[in-house]
Short mmCIF file of C-alpha atoms in Angstrom, two decimals:
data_model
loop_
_atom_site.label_atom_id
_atom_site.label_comp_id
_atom_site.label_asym_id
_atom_site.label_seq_id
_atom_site.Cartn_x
_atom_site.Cartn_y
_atom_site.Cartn_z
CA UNK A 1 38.30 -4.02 -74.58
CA UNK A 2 40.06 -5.42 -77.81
CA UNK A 3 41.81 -8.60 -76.97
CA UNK A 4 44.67 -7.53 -79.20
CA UNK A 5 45.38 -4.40 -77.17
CA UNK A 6 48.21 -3.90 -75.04
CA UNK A 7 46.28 -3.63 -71.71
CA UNK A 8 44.75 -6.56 -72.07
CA UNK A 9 48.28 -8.17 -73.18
CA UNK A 10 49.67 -7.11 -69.99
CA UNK A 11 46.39 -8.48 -67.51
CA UNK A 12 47.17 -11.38 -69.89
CA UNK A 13 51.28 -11.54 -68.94
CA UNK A 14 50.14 -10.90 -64.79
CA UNK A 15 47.94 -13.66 -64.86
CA UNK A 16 50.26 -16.20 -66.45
CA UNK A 17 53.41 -15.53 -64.52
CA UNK A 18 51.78 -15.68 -61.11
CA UNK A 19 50.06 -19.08 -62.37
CA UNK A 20 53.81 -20.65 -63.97
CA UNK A 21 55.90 -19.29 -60.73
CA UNK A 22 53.52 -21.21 -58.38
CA UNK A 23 53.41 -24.42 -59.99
CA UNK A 24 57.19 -23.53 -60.57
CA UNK A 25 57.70 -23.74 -56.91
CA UNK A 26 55.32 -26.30 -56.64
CA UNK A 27 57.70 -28.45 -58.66
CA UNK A 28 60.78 -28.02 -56.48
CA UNK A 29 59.32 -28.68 -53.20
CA UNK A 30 59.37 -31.76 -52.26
CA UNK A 31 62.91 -31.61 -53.67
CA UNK A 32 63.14 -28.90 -50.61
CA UNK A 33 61.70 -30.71 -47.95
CA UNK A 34 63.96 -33.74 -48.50
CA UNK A 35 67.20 -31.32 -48.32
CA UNK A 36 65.65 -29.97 -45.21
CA UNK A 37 65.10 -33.18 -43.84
CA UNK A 38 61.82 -32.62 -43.34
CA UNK A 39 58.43 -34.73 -42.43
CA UNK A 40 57.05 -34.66 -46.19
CA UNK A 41 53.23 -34.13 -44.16
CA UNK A 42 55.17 -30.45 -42.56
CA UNK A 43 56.08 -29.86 -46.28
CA UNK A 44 52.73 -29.82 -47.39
CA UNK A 45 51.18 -28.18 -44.48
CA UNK A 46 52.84 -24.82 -45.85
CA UNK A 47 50.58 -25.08 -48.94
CA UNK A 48 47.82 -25.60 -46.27
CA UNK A 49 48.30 -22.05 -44.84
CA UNK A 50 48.66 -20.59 -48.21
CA UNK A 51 44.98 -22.07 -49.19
CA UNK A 52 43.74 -21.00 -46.09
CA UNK A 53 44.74 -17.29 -46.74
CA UNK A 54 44.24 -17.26 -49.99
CA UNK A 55 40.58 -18.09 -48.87
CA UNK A 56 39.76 -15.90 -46.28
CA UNK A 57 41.25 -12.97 -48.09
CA UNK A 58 39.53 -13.26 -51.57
CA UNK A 59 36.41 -11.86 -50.76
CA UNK A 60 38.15 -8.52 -49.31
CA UNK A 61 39.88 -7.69 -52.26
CA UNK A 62 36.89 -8.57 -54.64
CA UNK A 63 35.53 -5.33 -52.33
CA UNK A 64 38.74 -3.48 -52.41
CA UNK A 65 38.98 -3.07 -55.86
CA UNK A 66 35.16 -1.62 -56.67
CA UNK A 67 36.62 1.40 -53.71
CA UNK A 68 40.28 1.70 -54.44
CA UNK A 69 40.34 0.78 -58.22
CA UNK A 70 41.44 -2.61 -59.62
CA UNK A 71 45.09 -1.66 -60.77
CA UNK A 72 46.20 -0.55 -57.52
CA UNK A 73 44.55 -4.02 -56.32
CA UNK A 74 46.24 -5.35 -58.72
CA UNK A 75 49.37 -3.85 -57.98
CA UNK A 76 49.00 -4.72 -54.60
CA UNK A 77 48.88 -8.51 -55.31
CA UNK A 78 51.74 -8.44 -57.61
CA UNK A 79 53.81 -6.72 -54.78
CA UNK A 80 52.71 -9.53 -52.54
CA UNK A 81 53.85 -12.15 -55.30
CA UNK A 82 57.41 -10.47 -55.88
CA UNK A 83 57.72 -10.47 -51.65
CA UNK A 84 56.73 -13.96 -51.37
CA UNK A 85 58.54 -15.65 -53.82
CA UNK A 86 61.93 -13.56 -52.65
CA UNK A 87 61.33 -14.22 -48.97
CA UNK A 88 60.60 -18.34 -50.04
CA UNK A 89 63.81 -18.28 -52.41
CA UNK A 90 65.96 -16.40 -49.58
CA UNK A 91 64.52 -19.38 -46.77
CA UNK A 92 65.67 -21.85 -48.95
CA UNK A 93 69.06 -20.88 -49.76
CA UNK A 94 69.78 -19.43 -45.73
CA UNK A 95 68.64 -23.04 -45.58
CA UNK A 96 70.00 -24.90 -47.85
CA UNK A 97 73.26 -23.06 -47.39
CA UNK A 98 73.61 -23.30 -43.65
CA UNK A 99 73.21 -20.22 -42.81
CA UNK A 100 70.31 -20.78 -40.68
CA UNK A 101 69.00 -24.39 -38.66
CA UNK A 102 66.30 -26.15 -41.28
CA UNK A 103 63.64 -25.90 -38.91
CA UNK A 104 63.96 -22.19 -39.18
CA UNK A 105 64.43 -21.75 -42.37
CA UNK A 106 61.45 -23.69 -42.79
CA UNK A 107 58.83 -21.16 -40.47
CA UNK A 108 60.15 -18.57 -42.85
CA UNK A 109 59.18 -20.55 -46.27
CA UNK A 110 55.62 -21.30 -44.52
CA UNK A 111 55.85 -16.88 -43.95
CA UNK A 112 56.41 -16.74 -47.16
CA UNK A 113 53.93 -18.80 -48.37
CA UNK A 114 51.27 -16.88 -46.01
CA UNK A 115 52.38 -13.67 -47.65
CA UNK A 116 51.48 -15.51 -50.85
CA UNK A 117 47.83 -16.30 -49.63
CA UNK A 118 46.91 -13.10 -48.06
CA UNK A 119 48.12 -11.05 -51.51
CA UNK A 120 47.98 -13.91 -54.42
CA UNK A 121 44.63 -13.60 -55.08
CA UNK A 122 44.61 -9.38 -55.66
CA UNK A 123 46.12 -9.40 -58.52
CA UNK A 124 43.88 -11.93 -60.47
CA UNK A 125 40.68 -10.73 -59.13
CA UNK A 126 41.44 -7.28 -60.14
CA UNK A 127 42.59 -7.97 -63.70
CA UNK A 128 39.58 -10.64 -63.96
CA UNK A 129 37.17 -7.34 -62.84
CA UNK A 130 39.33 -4.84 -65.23
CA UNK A 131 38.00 -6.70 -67.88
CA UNK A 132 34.34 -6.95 -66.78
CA UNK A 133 34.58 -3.15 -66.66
CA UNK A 134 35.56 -2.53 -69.82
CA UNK A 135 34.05 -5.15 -71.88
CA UNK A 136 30.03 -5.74 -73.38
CA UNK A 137 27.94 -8.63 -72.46
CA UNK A 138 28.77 -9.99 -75.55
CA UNK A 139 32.59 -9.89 -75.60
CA UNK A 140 33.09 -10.72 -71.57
CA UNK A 141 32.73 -14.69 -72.18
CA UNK A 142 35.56 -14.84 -74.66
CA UNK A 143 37.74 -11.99 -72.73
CA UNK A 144 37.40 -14.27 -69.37
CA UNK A 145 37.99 -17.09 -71.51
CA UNK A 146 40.92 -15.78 -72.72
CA UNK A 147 42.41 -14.28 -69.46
CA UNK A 148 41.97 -17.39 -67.97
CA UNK A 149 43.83 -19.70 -70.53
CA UNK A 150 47.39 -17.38 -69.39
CA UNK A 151 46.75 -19.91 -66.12
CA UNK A 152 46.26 -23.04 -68.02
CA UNK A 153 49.34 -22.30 -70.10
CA UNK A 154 51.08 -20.84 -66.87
CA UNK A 155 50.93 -25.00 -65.50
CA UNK A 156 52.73 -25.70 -68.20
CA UNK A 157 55.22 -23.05 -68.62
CA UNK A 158 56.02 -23.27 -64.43
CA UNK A 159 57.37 -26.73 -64.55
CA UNK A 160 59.04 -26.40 -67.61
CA UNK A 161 61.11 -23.35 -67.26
CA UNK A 162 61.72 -24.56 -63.34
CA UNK A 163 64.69 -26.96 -63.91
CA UNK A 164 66.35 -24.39 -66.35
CA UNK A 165 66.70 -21.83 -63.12
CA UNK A 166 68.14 -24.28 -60.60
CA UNK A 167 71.61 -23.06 -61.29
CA UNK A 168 74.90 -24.27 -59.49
CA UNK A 169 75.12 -20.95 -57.15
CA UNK A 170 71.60 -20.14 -56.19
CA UNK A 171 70.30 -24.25 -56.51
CA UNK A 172 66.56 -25.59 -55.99
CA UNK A 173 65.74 -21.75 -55.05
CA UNK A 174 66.77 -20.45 -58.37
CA UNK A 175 63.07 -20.88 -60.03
CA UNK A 176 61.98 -18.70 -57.28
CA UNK A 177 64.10 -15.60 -57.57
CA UNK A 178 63.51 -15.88 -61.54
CA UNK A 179 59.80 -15.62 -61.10
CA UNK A 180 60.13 -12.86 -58.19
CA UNK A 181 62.06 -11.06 -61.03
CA UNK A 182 59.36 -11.70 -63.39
CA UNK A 183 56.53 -10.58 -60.98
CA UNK A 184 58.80 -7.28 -60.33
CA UNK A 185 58.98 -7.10 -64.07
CA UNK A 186 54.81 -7.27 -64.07
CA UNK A 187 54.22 -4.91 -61.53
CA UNK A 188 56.68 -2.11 -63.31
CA UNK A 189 54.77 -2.83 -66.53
CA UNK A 190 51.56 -2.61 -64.49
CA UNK A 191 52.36 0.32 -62.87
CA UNK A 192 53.22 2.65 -66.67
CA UNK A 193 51.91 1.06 -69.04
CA UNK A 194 48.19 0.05 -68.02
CA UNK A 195 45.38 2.73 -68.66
CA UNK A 196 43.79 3.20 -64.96
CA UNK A 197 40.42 5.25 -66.43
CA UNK A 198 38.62 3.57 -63.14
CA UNK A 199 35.16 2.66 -64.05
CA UNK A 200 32.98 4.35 -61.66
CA UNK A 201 30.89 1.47 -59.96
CA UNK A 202 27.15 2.46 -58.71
CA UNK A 203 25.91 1.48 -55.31
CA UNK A 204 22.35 -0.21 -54.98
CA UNK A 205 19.53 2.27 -54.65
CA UNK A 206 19.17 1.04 -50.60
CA UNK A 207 22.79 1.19 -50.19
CA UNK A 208 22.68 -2.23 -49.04
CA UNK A 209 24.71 -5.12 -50.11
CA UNK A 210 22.91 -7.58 -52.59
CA UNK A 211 21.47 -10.21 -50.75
CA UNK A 212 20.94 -12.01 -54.33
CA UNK A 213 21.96 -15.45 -54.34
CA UNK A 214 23.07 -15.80 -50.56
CA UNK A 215 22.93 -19.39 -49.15
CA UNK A 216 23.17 -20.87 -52.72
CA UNK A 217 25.62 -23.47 -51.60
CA UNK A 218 23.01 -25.20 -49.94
CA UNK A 219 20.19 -24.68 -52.89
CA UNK A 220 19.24 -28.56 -54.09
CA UNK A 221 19.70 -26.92 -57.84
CA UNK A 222 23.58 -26.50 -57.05
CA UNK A 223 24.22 -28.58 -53.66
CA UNK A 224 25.50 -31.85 -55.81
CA UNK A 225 27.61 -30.50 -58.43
CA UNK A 226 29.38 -28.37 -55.07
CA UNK A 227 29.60 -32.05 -53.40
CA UNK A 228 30.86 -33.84 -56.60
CA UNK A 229 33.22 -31.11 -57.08
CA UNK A 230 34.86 -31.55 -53.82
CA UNK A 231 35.17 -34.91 -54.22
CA UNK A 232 37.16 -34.69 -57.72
CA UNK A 233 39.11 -31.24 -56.58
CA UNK A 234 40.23 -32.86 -53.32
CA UNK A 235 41.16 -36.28 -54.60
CA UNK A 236 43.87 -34.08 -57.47
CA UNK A 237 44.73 -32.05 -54.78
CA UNK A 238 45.73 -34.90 -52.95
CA UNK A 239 47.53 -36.73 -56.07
CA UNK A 240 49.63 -32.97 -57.00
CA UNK A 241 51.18 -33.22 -53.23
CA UNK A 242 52.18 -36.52 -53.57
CA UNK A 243 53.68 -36.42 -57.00
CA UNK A 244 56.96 -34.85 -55.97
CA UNK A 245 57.70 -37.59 -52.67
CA UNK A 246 56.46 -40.60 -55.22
CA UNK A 247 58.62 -40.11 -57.63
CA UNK A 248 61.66 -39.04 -55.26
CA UNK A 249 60.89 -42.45 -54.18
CA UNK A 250 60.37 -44.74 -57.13
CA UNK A 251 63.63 -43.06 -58.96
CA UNK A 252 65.39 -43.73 -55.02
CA UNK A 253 65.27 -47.38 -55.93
CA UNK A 254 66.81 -47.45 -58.90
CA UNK A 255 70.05 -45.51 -57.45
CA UNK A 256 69.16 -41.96 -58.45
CA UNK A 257 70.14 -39.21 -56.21
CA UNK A 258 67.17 -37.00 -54.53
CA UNK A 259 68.68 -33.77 -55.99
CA UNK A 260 68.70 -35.31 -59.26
CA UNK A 261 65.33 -35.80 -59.53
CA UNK A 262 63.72 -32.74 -59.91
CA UNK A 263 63.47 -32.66 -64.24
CA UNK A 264 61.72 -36.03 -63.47
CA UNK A 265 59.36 -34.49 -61.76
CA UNK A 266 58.96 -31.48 -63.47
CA UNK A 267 58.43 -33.75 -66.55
CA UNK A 268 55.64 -35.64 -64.39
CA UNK A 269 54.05 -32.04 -64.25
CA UNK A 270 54.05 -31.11 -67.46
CA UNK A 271 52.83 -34.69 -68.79
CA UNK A 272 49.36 -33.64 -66.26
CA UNK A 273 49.08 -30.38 -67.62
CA UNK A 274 49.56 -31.47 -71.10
CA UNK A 275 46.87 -34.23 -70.79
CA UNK A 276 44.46 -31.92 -69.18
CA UNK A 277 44.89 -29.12 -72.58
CA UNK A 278 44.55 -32.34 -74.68
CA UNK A 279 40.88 -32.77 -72.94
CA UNK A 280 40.02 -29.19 -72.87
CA UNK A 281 41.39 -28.07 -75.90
CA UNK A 282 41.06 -31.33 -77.87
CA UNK A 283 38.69 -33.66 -76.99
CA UNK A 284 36.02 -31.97 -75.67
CA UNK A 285 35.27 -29.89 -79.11
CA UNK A 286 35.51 -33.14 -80.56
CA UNK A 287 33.23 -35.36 -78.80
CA UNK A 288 30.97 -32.41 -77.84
CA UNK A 289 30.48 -33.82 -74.67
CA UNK A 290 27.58 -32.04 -72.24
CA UNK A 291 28.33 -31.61 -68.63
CA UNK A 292 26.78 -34.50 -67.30
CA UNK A 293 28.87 -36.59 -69.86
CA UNK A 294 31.72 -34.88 -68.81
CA UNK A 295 31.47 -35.45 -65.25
CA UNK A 296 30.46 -39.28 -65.26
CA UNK A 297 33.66 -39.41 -67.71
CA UNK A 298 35.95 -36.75 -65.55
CA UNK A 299 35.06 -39.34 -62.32
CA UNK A 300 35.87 -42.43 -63.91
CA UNK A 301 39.58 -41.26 -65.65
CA UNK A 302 40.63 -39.85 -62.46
CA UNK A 303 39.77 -43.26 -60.38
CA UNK A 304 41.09 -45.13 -63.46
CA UNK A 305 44.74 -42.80 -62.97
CA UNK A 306 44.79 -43.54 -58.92
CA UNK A 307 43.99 -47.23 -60.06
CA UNK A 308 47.20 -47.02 -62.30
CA UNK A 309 49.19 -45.52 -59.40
CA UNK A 310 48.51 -48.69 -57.30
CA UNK A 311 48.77 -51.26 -60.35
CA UNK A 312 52.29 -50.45 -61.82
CA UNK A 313 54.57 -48.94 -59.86
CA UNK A 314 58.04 -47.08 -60.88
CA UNK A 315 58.55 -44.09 -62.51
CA UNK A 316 56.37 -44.45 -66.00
CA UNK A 317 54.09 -45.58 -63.99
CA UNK A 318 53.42 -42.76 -61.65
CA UNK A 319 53.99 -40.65 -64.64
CA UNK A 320 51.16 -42.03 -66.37
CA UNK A 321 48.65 -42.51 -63.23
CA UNK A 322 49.57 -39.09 -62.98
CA UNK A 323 48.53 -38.01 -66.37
CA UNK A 324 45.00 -39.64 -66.54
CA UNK A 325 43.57 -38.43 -63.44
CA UNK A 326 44.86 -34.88 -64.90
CA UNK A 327 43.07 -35.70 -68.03
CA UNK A 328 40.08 -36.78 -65.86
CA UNK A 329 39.77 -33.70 -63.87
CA UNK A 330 40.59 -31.86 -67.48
CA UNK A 331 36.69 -33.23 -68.01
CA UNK A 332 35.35 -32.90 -64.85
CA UNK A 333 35.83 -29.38 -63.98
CA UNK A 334 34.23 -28.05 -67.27
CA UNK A 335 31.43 -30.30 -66.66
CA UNK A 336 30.28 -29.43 -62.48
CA UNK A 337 31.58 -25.85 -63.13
CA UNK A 338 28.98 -25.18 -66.52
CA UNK A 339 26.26 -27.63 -64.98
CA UNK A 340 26.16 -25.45 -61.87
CA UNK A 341 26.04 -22.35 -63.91
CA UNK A 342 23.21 -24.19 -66.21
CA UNK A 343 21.29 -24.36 -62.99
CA UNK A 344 20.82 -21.04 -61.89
CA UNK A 345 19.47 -17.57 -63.16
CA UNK A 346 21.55 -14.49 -64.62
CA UNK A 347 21.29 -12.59 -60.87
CA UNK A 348 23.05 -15.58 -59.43
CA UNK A 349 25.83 -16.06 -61.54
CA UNK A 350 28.07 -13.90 -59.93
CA UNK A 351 27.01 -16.27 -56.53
CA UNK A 352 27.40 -19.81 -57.94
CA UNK A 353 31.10 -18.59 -59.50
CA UNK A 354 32.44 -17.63 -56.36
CA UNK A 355 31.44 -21.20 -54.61
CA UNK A 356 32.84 -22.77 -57.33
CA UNK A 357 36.26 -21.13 -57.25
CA UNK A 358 35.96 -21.51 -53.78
CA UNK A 359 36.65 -25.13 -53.97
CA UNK A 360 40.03 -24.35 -54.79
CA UNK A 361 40.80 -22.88 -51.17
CA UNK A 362 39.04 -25.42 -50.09
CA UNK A 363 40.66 -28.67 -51.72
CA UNK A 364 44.17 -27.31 -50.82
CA UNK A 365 43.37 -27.63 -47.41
CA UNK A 366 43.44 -31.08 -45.40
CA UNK A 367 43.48 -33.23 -48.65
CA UNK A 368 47.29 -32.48 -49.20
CA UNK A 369 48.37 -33.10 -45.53
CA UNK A 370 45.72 -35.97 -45.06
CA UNK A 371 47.01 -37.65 -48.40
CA UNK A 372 50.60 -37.17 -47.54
CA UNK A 373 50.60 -38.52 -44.00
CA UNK A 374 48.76 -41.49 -45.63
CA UNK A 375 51.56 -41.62 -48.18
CA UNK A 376 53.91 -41.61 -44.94
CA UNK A 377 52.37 -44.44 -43.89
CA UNK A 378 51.84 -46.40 -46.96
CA UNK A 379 53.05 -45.48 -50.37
CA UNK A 380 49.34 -46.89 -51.74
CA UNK A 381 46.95 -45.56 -49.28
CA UNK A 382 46.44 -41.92 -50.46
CA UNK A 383 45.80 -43.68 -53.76
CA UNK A 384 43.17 -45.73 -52.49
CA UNK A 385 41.62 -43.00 -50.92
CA UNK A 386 41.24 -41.61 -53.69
CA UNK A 387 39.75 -44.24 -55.50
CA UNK A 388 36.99 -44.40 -52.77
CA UNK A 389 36.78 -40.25 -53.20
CA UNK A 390 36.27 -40.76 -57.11
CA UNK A 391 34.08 -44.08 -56.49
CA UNK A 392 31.60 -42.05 -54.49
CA UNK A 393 32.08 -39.10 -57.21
CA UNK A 394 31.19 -41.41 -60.16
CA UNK A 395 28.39 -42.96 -57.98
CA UNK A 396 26.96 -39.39 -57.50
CA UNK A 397 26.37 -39.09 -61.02
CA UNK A 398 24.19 -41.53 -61.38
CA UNK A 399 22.49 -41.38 -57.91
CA UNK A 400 21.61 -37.84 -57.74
CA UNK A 401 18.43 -37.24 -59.87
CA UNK A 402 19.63 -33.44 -60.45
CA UNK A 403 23.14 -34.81 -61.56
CA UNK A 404 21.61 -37.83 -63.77
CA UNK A 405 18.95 -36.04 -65.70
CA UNK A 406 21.69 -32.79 -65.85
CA UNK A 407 20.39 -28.96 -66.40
CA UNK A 408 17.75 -28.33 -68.09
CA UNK A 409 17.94 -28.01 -72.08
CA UNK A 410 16.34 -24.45 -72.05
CA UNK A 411 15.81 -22.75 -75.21
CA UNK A 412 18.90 -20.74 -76.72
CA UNK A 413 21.34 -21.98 -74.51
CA UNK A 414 24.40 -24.24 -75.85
CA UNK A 415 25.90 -26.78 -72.74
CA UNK A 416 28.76 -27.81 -75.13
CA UNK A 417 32.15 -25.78 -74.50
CA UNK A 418 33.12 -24.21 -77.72
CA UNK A 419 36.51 -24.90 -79.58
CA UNK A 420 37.65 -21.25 -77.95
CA UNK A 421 36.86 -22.70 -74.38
CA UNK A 422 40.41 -22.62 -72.62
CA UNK A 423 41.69 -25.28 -69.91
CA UNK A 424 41.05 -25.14 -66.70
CA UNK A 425 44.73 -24.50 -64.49
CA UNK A 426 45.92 -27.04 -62.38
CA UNK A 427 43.98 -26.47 -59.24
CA UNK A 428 44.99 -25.11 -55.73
CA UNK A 429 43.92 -22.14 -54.13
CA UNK A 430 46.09 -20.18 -56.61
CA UNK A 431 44.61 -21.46 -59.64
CA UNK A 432 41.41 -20.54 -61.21
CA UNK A 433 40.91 -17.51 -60.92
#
């Protein structure tokens, strides 16, 4: 597939405008939850449900599309997008507007958002396997590479563009009926313009399932960078929920209105995204940093950033705690992700990727609610937490023999990330794929 083709322009366009209208929503939220009068730990639990989905449902549309074809799998999840970000934006305004009580307004946003986690990840997986099918050995690493920076630039784009749609009329659900019409837009495009041509896909001489690589999450070669992983995915996951209440709060105290808040915090957004492309993009060419160098470093920013949370509060200050763990996870993902894949053989590649993106699901699960009922209780405590979570991640990296001494230098194989190597999204269960 030529990267400058229009197929591969529109898998391109899918990718990023289901990545920018989640963090999109993600931005206006806890703007939401306030208007609903709402427990900020209820508010988080709908993201909980989405992760959970969006987990359990992966692995049947990875099958799906090798029987029914990845662009009607992929039309399929863009369907689901379009539904769920309609049915969230028309919650919020019946809310919002009075038209229905805010408690049930609110079991239709968390519908919405379960919608979201059964269909969200279709759509990616297919285009991700479209271009497997239609690209050499030799192209596939910079096609991925490619088709994954639309999701890095999508957590940029999504909090940018977010305050621009919440218009007078339609308010704080205006970003979400922009990027329903986007995802309609998508699916439209999808639906003419992409070449189908199905690949035909052949089934293992046995007609059994490949058994290669099952129970690798508990293989010593792979079992710490999993555990340090979880550790650095859940302590972020815990500092994105937070973001929104933190800085509803700070900007409280200095007389500024809850519904005025939410360019601050879409500017707190973008400042994380921009510092992790800065690390991705930028510094990691530069210092040509190896994954266990990137890990030990990815650790340390991200407790340094919770550190600066608890040190100096007030706006600027959450703004740039914020920033540095973002920048700290911008290392640390590159580095457990590649040093897992380092680790293994060719067969198991396919095994160790999906455990990997499988932290996503799993980060977006308690950590949120568990760091936002800590929040409820203390406006430090979720940031301590996760300075102990990043104290035992750094302390892992120099503990674990397999994560001190790092993969093995083999022959012909480069561990640094190349200049084209694009940034990792802003996690959750709808990000990295």
């Amino acid at each position: 597939m030529n990267l400058r083709s229009p197929a591969f322009g529109i898998l391109f366009s899918v990718s990023l405008i289901a990545a920018a209208g989640n963090m999109a929503l993600q931005s206006v939220l806890p703007n939401i939850g306030r208007a609903f009068e709402l427990r900020d730990t209820l508010v988080s639990a709908a993201f909980a449900i989405s992760a959970l989905m969006w987990t359990l449902a992966s692995p049947y549309w990875a099958r799906l599309s090798d029987t029914l074809g990845r662009k009607k799998v992929m039309m399929i999840g863009l369907s689901g997008f379009v539904l769920s970000m309609t049915g969230f934006g028309l919650a919020t305004t019946s809310g919002l507007k009075g038209w229905l009580g805010f408690g049930v307004a609110f079991v239709l946003m968390a519908l919405a958002r379960t919608i979201y986690g059964v269909f969200g990840s279709a759509a990616p997986i297919a285009a991700q396997a479209y271009v497997a099918d239609r690209t050499t050995a030799e192209q596939r690493t910079q096609a991925m590479s490619m088709l994954a920076s639309a999701q890095g630039l999508g957590t940029v784009v999504g909090p940018t563009l977010a305050p621009l749609f919440v218009l007078p009329l339609i308010g704080l659900a205006g970003p979400m009926y922009a990027f329903a019409a986007m995802g309609a837009v998508a699916l439209v495009v999808v639906w003419r313009r992409l070449p189908s041509g199905e690949v035909a896909r052949i089934p293992s001489p046995s007609g059994r399932r490949d058994q290669t690589g099952k129970g690798l999450w508990k293989d010593p070669r792979v079992r710490d960078y999993l555990l340090y992983g979880l550790l650095v995915t859940g302590a972020q996951a815990v500092n994105i929920s937070v973001l929104g209440f933190h800085i509803i709060d700070e900007l409280a105290a200095t007389g500024t209105a809850a519904h005025d808040t939410h360019p601050f915090i879409a500017l707190a957004m973008f400042a994380g995204a921009a510092a992790t492309l800065l690390a991705q993009w930028g510094l990691i060419p530069l210092l040509k940093l190896q994954p266990r160098d990137l890990m030990r470093w990815g650790a340390g920013l991200a407790l340094a950033g919770n550190v600066l949370s608890i040190a100096s509060p007030g706006y600027y200050g959450v703004v740039m705690g914020y920033a540095v763990v973002s920048m700290g996870v911008g290392f640390a993902r590159p580095g457990f992700t590649a040093g897992s894949s380092l680790s293994v053989g060719a067969s198991e590649q396919g095994t160790v990727a999906g455990l990997m993106m499988s932290l996503a699901g799993l980060s977006f699960l308690a950590p949120p609610v568990i760091g936002v009922a800590l929040y409820e209780f203390a406006e430090p405590a979720p940031f301590i937490a996760n300075a102990l979570l990043l104290a035992a991640a750094t302390a892992l990296c120099f503990m674990s023999p397999r994560l001190r001494a790092g993969p093995a230098d083999l022959p012909d194989r480069d561990e640094t990330p190349s200049p084209e190597t694009p940034p990792a999204s802003q996690p959750g269960p709808e990000g990295n794929r």
